[in-house]
mmCIF file of C-alpha atoms in Angstrom:
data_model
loop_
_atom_site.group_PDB
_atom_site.id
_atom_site.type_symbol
_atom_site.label_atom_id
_atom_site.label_comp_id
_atom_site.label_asym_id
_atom_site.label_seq_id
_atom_site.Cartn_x
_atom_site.Cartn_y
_atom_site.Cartn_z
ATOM 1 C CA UNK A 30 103.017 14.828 114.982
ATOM 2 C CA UNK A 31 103.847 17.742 116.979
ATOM 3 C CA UNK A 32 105.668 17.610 120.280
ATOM 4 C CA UNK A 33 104.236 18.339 124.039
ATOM 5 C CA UNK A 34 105.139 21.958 125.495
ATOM 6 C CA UNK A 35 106.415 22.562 128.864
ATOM 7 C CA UNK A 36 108.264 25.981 130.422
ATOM 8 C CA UNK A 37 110.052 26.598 133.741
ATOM 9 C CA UNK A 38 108.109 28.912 135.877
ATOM 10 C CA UNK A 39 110.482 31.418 135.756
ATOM 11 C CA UNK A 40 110.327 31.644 131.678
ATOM 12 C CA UNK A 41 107.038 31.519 132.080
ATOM 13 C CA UNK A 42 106.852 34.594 134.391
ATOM 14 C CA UNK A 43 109.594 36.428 132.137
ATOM 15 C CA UNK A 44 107.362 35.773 129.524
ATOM 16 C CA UNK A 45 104.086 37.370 131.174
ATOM 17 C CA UNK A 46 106.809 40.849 132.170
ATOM 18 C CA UNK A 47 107.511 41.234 128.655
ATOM 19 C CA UNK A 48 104.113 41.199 127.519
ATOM 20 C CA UNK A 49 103.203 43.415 130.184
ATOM 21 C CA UNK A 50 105.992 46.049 129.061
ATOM 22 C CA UNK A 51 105.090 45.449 125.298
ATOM 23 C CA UNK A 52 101.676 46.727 126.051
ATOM 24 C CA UNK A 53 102.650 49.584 128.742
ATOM 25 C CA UNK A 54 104.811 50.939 125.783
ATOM 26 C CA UNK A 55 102.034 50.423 123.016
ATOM 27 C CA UNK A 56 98.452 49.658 123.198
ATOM 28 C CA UNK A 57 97.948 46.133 121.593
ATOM 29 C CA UNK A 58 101.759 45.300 121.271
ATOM 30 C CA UNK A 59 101.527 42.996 124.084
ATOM 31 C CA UNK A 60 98.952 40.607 122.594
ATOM 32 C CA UNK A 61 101.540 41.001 119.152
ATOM 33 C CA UNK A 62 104.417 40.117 121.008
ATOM 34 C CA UNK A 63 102.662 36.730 122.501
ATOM 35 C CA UNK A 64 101.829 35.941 118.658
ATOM 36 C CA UNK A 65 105.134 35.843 117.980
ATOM 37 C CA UNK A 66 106.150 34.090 120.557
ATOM 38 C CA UNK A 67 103.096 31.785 119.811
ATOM 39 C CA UNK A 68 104.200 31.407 116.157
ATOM 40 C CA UNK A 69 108.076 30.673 117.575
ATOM 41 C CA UNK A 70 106.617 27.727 119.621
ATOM 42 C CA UNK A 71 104.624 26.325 117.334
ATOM 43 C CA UNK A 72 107.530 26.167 115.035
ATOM 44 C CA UNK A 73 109.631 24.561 117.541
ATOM 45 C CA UNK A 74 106.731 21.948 118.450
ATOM 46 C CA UNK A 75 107.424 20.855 114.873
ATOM 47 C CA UNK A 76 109.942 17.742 114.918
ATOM 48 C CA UNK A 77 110.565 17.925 111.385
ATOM 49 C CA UNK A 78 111.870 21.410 112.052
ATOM 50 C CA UNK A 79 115.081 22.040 113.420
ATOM 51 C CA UNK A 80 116.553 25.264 114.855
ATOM 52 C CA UNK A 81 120.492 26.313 115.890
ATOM 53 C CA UNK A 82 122.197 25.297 118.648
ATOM 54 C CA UNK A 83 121.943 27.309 121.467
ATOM 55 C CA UNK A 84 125.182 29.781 121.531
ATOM 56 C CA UNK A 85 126.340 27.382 117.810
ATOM 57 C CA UNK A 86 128.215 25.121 120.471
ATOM 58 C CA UNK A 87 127.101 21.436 121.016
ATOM 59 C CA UNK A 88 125.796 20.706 124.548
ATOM 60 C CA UNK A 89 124.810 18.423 126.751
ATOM 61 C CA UNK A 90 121.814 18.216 127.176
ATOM 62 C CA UNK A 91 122.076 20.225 124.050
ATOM 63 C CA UNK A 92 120.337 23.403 124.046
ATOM 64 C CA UNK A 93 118.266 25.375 121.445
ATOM 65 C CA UNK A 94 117.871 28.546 120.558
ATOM 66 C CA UNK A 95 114.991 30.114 117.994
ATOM 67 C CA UNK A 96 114.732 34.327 117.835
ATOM 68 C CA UNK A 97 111.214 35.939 117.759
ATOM 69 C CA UNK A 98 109.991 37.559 114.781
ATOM 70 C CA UNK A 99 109.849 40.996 114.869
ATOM 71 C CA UNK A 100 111.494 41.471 118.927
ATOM 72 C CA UNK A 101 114.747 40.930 120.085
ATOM 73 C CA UNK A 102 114.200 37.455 121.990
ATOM 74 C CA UNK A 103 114.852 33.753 121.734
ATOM 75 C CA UNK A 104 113.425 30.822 123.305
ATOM 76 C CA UNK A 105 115.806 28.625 125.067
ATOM 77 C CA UNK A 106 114.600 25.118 124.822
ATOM 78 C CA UNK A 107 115.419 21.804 125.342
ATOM 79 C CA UNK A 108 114.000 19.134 123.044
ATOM 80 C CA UNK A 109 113.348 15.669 122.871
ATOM 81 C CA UNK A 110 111.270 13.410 120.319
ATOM 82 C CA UNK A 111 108.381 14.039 122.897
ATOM 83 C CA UNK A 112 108.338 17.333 124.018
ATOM 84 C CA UNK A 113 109.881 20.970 123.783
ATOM 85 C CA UNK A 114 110.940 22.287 127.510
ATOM 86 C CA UNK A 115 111.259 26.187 127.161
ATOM 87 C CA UNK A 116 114.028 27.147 129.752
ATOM 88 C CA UNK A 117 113.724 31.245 128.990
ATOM 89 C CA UNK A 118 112.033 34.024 126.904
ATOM 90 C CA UNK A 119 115.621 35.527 126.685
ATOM 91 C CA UNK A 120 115.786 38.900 125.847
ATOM 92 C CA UNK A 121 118.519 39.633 123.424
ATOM 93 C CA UNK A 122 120.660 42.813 125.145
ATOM 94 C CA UNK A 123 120.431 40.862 128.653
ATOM 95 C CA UNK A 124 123.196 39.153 129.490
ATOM 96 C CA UNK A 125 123.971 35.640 128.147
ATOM 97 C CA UNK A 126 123.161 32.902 130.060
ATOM 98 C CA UNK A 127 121.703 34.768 132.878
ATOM 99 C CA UNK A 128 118.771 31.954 132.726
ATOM 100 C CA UNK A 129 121.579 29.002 133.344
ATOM 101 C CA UNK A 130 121.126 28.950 137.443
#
């Protein structure tokens, strides 16, 4: 059984900005880059599935971190047994943590 899906606005607007730059710098990479992003979430939606810790340091509440094939991002997430809140669509060469406030 897979797990609900929420994101925080503001991941979901960074998400929409990279997609939008994606496609500005090649025609069709946009609608690519949300398939990976849509293949990274569905993984994540899997219970039976588990990713790294966000940063390999236990949290609480403990964070998660999966990269997206083929760009240089990871979903931040918090998970429970019922659902998978995405905190950011981090790009990799931004600064760590930048999401946190």
């Amino acid at each position: 059984m897979s797990r609900l899906k929420r994101e925080h606005d503001a991941a979901r607007e960074e998400l929409r900005e990279a997609a939008v730059f994606y496609e500005r710098s090649r025609e069709g990479w946009g609608d690519v880059f949300l398939d990976a992003v849509d293949a990274a979430i569905a993984s994540i939606l899997d219970p039976s599935v588990g990713w790294g810790f966000y940063d390999d340091r236990v949290t609480v509440p403990q964070l998660y971190s999966r990269s997206v094939n083929g760009f240089p991002y990871d979903l931040i997430y918090v998970a429970t047994d019922e659902e998978v809140f995405i905190l950011a669509y981090a790009p990799e060469r931004r600064r760590p943590g930048y999401w946190r406030d």
